mmCIF file of C-alpha atoms in Angstrom:
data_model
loop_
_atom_site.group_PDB
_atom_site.id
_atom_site.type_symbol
_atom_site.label_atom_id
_atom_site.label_comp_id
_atom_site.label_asym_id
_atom_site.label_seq_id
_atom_site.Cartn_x
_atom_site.Cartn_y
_atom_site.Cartn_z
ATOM 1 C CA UNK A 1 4.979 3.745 29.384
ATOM 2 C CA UNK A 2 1.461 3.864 28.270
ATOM 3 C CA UNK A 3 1.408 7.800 28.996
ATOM 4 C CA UNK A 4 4.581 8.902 27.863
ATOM 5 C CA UNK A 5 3.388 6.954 24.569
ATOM 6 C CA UNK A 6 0.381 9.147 24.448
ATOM 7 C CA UNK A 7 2.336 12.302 24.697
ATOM 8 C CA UNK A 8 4.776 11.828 22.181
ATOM 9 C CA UNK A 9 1.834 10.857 19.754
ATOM 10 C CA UNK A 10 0.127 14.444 20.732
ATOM 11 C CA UNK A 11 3.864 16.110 20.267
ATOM 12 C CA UNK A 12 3.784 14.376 16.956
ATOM 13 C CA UNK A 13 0.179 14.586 15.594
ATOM 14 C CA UNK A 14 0.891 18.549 16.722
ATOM 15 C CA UNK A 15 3.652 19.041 14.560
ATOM 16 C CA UNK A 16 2.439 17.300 11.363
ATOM 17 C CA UNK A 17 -1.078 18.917 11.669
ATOM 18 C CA UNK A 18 -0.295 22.186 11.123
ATOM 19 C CA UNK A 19 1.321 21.221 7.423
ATOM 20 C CA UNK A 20 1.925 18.050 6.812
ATOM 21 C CA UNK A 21 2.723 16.585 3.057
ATOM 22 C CA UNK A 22 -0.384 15.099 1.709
ATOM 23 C CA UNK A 23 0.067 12.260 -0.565
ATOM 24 C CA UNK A 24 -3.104 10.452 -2.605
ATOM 25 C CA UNK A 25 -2.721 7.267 -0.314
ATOM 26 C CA UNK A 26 -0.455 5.188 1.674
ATOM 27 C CA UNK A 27 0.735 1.273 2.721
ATOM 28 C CA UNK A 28 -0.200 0.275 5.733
ATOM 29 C CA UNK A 29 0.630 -3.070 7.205
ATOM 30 C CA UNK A 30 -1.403 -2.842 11.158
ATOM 31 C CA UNK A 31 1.045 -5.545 12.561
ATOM 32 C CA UNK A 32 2.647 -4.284 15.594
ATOM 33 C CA UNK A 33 6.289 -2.862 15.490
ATOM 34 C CA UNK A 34 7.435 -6.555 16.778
ATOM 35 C CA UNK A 35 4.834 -7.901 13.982
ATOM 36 C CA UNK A 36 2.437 -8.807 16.893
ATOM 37 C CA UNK A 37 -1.389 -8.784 15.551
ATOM 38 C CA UNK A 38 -3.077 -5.474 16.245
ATOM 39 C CA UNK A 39 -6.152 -4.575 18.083
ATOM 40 C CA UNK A 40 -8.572 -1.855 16.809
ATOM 41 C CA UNK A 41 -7.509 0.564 19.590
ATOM 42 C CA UNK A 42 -3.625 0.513 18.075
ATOM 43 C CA UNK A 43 -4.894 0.793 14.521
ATOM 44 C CA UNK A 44 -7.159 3.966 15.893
ATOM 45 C CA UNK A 45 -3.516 4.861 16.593
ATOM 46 C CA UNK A 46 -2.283 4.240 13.857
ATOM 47 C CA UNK A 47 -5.045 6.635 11.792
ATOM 48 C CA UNK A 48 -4.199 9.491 14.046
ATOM 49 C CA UNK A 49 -0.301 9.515 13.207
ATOM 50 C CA UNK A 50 -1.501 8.672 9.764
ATOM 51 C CA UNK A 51 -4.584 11.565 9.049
ATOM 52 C CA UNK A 52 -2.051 14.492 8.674
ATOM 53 C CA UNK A 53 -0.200 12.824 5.471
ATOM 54 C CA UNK A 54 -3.872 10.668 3.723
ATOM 55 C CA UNK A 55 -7.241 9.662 4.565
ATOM 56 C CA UNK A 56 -6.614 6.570 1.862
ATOM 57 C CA UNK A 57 -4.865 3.565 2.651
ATOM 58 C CA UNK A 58 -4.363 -0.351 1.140
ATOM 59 C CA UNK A 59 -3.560 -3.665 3.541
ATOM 60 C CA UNK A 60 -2.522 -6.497 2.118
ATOM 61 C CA UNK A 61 -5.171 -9.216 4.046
ATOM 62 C CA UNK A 62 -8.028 -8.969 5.794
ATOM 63 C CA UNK A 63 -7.103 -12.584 7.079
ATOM 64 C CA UNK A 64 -4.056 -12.668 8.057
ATOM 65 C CA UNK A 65 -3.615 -11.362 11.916
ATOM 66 C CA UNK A 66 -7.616 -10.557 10.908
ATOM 67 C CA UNK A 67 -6.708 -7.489 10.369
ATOM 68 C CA UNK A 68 -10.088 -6.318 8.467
ATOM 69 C CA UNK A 69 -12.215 -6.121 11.148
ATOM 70 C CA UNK A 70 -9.852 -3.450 13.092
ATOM 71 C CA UNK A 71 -8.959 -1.416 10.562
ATOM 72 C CA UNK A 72 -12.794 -1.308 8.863
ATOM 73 C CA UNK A 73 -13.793 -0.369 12.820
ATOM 74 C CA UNK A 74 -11.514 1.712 13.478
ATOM 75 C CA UNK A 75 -12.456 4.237 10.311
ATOM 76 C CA UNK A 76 -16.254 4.011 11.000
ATOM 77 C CA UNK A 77 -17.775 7.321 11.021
ATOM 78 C CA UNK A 78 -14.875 8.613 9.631
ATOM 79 C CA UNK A 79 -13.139 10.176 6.239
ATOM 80 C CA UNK A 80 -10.933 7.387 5.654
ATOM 81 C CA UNK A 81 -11.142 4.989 2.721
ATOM 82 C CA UNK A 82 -9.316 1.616 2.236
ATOM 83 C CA UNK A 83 -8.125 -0.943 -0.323
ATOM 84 C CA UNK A 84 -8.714 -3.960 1.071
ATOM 85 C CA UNK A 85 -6.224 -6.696 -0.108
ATOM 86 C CA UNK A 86 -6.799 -10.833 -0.418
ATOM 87 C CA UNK A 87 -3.705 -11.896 -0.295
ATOM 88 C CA UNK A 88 -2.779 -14.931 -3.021
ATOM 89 C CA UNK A 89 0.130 -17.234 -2.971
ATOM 90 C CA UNK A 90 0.483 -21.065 -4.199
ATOM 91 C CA UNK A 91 -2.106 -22.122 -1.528
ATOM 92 C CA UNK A 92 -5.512 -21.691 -2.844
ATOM 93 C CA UNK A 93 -6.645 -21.947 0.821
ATOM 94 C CA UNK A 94 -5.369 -18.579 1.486
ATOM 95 C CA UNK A 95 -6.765 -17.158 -0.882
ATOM 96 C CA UNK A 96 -10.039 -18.837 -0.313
ATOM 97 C CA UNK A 97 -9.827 -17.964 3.869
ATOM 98 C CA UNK A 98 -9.303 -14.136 2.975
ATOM 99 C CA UNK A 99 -12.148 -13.855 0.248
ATOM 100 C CA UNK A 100 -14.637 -15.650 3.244
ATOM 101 C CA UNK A 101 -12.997 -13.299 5.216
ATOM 102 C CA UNK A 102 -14.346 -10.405 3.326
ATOM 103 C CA UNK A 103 -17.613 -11.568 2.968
ATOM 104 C CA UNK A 104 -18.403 -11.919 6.270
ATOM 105 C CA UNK A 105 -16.867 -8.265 6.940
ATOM 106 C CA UNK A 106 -19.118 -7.072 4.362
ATOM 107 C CA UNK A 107 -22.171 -8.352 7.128
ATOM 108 C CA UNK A 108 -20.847 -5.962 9.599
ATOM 109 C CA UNK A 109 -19.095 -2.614 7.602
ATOM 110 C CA UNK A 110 -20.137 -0.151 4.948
ATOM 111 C CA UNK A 111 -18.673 -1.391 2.401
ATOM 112 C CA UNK A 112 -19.964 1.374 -0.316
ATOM 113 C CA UNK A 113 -18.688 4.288 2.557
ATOM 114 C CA UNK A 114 -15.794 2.882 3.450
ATOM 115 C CA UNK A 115 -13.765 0.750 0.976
ATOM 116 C CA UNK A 116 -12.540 1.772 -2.097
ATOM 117 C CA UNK A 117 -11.237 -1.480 -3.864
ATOM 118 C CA UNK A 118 -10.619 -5.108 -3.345
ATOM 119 C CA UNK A 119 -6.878 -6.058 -4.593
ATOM 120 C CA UNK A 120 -7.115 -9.626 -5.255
ATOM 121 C CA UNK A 121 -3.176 -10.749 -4.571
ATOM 122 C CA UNK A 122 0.113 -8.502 -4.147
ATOM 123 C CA UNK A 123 3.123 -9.656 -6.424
ATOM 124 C CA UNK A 124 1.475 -13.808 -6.874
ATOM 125 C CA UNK A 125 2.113 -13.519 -10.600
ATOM 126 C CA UNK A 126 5.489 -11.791 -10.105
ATOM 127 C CA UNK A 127 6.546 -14.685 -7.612
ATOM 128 C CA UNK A 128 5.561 -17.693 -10.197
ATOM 129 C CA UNK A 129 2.896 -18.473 -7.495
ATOM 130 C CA UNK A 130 0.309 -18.086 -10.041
ATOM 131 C CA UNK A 131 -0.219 -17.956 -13.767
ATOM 132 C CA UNK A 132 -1.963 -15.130 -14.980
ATOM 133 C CA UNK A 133 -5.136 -17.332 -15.625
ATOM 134 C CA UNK A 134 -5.137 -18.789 -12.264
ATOM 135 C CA UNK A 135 -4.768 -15.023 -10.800
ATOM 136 C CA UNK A 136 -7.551 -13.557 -13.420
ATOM 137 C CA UNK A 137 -9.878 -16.308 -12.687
ATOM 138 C CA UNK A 138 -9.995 -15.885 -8.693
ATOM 139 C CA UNK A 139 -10.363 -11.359 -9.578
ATOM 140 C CA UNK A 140 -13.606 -13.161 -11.733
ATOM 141 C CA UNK A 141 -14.505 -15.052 -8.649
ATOM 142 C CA UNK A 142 -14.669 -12.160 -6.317
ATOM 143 C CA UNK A 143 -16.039 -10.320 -8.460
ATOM 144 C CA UNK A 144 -19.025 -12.490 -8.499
ATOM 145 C CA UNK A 145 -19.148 -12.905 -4.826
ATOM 146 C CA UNK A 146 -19.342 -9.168 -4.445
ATOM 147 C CA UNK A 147 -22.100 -8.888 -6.962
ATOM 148 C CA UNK A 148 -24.112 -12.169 -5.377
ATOM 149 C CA UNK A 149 -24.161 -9.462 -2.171
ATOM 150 C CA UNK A 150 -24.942 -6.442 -3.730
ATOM 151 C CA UNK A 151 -21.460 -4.858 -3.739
ATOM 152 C CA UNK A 152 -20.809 -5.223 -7.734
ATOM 153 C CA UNK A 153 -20.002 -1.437 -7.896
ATOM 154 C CA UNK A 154 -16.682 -1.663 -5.348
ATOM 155 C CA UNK A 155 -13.790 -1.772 -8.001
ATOM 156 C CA UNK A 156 -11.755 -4.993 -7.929
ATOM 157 C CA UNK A 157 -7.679 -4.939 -9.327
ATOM 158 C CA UNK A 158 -4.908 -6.929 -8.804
ATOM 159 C CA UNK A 159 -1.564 -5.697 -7.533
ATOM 160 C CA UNK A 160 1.533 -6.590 -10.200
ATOM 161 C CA UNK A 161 5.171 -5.304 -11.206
ATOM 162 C CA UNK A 162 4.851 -3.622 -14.205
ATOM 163 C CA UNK A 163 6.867 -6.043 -16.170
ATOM 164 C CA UNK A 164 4.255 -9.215 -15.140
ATOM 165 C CA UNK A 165 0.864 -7.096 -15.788
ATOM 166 C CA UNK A 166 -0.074 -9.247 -18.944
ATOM 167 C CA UNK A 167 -2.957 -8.767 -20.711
ATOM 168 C CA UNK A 168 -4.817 -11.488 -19.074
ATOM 169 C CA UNK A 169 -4.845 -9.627 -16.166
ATOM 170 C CA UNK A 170 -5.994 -6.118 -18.027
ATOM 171 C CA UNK A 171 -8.642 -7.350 -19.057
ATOM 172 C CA UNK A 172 -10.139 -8.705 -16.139
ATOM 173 C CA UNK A 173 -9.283 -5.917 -13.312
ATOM 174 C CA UNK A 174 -11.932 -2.948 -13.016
ATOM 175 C CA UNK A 175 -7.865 -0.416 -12.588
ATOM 176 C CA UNK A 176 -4.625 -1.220 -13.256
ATOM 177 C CA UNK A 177 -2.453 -1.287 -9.569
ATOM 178 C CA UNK A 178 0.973 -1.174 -10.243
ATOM 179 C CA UNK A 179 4.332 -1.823 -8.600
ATOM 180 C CA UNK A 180 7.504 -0.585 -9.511
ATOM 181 C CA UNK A 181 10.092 -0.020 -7.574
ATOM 182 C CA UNK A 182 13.268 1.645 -9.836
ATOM 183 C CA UNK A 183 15.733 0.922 -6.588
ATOM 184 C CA UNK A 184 15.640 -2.891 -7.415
ATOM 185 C CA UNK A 185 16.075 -2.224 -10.764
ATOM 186 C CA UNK A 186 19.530 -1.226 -9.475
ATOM 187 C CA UNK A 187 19.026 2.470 -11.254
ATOM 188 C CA UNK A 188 20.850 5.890 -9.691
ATOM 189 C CA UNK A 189 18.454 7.993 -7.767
ATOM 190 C CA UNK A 190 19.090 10.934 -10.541
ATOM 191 C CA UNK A 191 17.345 8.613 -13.245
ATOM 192 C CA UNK A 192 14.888 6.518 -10.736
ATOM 193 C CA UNK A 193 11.775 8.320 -11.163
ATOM 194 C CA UNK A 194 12.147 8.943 -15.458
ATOM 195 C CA UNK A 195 12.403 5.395 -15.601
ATOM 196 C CA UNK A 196 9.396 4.447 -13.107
ATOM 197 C CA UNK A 197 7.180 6.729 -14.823
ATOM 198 C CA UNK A 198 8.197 4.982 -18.712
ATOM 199 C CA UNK A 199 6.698 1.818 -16.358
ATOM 200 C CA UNK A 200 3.750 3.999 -15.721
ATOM 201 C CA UNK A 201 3.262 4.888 -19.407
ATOM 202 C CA UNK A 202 4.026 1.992 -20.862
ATOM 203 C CA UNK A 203 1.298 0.603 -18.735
ATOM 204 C CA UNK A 204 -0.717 2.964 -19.911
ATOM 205 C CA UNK A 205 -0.223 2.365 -23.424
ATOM 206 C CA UNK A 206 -1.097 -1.618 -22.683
ATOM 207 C CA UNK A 207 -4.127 -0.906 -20.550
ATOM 208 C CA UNK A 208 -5.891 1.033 -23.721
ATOM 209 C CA UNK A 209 -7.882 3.620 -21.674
ATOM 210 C CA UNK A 210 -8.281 1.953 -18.176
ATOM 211 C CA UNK A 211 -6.965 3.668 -15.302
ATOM 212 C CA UNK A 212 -3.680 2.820 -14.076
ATOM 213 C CA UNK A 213 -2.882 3.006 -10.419
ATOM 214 C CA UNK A 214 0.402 3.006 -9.011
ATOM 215 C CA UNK A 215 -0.331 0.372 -6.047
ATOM 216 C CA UNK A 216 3.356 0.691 -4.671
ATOM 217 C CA UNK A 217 6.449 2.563 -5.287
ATOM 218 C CA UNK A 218 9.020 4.471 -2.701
ATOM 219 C CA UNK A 219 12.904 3.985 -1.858
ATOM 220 C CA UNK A 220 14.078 2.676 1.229
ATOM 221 C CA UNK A 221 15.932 5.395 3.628
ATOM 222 C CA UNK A 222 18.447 2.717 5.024
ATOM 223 C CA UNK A 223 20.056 -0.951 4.136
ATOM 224 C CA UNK A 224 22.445 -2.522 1.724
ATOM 225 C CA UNK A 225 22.631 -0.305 -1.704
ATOM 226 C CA UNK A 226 21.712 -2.379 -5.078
ATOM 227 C CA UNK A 227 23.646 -1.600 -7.653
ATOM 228 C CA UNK A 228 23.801 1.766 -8.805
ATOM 229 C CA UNK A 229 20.559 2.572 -6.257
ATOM 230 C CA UNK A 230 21.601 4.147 -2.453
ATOM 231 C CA UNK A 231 19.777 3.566 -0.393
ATOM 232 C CA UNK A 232 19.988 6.923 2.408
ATOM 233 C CA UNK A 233 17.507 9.382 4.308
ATOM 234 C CA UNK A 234 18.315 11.910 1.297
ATOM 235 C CA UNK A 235 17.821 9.629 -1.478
ATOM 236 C CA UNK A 236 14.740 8.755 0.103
ATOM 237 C CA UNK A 237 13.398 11.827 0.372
ATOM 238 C CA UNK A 238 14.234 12.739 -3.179
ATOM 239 C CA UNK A 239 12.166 10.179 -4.563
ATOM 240 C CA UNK A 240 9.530 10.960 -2.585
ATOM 241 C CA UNK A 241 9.803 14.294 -3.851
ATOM 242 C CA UNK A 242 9.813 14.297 -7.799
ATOM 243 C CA UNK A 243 7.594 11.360 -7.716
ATOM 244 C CA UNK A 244 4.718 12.601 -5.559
ATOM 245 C CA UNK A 245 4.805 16.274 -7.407
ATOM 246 C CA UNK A 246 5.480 14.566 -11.084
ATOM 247 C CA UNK A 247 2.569 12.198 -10.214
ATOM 248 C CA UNK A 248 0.218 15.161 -9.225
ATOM 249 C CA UNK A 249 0.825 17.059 -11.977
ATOM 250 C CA UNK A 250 0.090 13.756 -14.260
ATOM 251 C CA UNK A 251 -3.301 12.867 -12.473
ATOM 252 C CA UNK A 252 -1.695 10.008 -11.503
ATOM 253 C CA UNK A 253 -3.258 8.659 -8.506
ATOM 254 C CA UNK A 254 -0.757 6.221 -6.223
ATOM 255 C CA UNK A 255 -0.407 4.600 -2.770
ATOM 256 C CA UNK A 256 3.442 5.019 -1.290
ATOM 257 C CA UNK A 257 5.076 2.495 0.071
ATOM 258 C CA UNK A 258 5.297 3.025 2.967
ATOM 259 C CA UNK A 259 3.370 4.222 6.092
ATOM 260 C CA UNK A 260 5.992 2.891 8.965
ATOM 261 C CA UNK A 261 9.288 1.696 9.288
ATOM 262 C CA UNK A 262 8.820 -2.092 10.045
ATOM 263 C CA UNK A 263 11.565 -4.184 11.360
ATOM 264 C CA UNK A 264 9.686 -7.054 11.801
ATOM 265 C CA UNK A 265 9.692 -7.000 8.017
ATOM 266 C CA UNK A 266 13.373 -7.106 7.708
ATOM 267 C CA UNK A 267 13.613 -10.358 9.883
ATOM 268 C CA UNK A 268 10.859 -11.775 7.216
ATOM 269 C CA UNK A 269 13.163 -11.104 3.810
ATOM 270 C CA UNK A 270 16.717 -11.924 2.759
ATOM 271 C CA UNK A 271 17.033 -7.898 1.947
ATOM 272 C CA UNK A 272 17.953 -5.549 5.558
ATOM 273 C CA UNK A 273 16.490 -2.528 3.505
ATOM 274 C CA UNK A 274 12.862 -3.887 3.709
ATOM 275 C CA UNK A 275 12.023 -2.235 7.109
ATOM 276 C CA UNK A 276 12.963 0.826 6.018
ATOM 277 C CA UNK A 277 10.474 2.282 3.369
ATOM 278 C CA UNK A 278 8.366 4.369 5.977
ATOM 279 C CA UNK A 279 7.382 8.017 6.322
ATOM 280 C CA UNK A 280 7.105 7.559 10.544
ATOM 281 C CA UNK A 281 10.207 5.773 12.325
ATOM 282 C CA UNK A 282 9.550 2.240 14.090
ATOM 283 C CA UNK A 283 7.874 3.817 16.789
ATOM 284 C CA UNK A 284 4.868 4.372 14.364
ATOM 285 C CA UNK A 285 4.373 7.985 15.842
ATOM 286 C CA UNK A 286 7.954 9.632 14.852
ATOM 287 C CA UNK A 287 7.750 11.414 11.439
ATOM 288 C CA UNK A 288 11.181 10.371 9.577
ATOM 289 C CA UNK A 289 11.468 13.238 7.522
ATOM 290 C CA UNK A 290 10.972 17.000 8.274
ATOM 291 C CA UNK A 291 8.222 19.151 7.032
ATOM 292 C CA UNK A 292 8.113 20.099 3.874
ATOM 293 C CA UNK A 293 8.700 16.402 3.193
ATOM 294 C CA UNK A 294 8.374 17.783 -0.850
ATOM 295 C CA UNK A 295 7.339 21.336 -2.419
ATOM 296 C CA UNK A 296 5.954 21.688 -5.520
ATOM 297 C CA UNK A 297 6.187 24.934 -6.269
#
């Protein structure tokens, strides 16, 4: 098994390296494909399926599964750059074991080389687990703990829906990092990406000259439809499409959602569509889509 899993991630790195669709950055969740905890060897993996398309990438905890210290080791010496996320929910204590978390990582890794930002919760706002002043006071306390270790010039943000980004939250974050996600909006993939990009400018407008980030955004490939939104491999693919060349000719930096099919996330949400956001199947070495995923031209 081991060896025939080795050879189809050669067959696969071989076809993708030779012109693979680069995108700014991607979502990467290191959990196993049965949402097992990884080991840095599997996340080394991992960066091989995933160098072809990015050498950027944002987790959501560096707690949970303690999934930091893999993913930091397995892109020493290397290219790639990561967002490192703290995840928030009602329970301070989470909150509190992931920033701990990332101080003691910040003993061990270069932190200057090899991350890029700190996103301080993913959606906690959003999910009336915290008020914007609870959320804006922990991105002040992390900033501080960076700073009391000499790491005050790595970027902290928060990760919101467009719609919950309030100005308490502006302030405070060093980049806006948005979500939006037009297929739960219910809209038709003909007017999805005109209506995430208003989000994106209306963002802009709000955030009066800082940069704004979209942290997530994609369509899922399979799954129950919602509303007027298909889900469907070609639907997929066209969002991909006019949203990664729209964003590039915008100077809009993002992070799609998502690197891998993930079952295991179905089984953890009411929705069957959630395991399907990926660019590479469930086997996390199987690209979904054929090259040219997009052209720009």
């Amino acid at each position: 098994m081991k060896f025939a899993y080795h050879i189809a991630l050669f067959a696969s790195l071989a076809s993708t390296a030779l012109g693979a669709s680069q995108f700014f950055g991607l979502n990467y969740n290191p959990k196993r494909p049965d949402g097992s905890c990884p080991n840095v060897y599997q996340v080394q993996d991992d960066l091989k399926v995933l160098r072809p398309y990015t050498n950027r990438l944002r987790i959501y905890s560096v707690h949970d599964c303690n999934q930091g210290e893999p993913v930091l080791r397995a892109m020493e010496n290397t290219d790639w750059k990561v967002e490192l996320g703290l995840w928030v929910n009602k329970n301070d204590a989470v909150f509190e074991a992931d920033k701990n978390e990332l101080l003691r990582l910040t003993k061990y890794f270069n932190f200057a080389k090899q991350v890029s930002a700190v996103v301080v919760g993913s959606e906690a706002v959003y999910r009336k687990e915290q008020t914007a002043e609870q959320l804006a006071a922990k991105i002040r306390n992390v900033k501080q703990a960076l700073a009391n270790v000499g790491l005050a010039s790595i970027p902290v943000t928060t990760s919101e829906t467009w719609p919950t980004y309030y100005q308490t939250l502006i302030k405070e974050v060093d980049f806006v990092n948005m979500h939006g996600f037009p297929f739960w909006e219910g809209v038709s993939i003909d007017k999805a990406n005109d209506k995430m990009f208003q989000h994106i400018y209306d963002l802009q407008a709000a955030a009066k000259g800082k940069k704004v980030v979209v942290g997530e955004t994609g369509w899922p490939s399979a799954g129950d439809h919602y509303g007027a939104a298909q889900t469907g491999m070609h639907n997929a693919q066209s969002y991909l499409h006019q949203f990664v060349c729209r964003a590039a000719r915008e100077n809009i930096e993002y992070y799609y959602f998502n690197s891998f099919d993930q079952n295991w996330a179905s089984t953890n949400n009411a929705s069957n569509v959630e395991g399907n956001w990926g660019i590479v199947k469930n086997d996390y070495v199987t690209p979904k889509f054929a090259e040219p995923i997009y052209s720009c031209k």
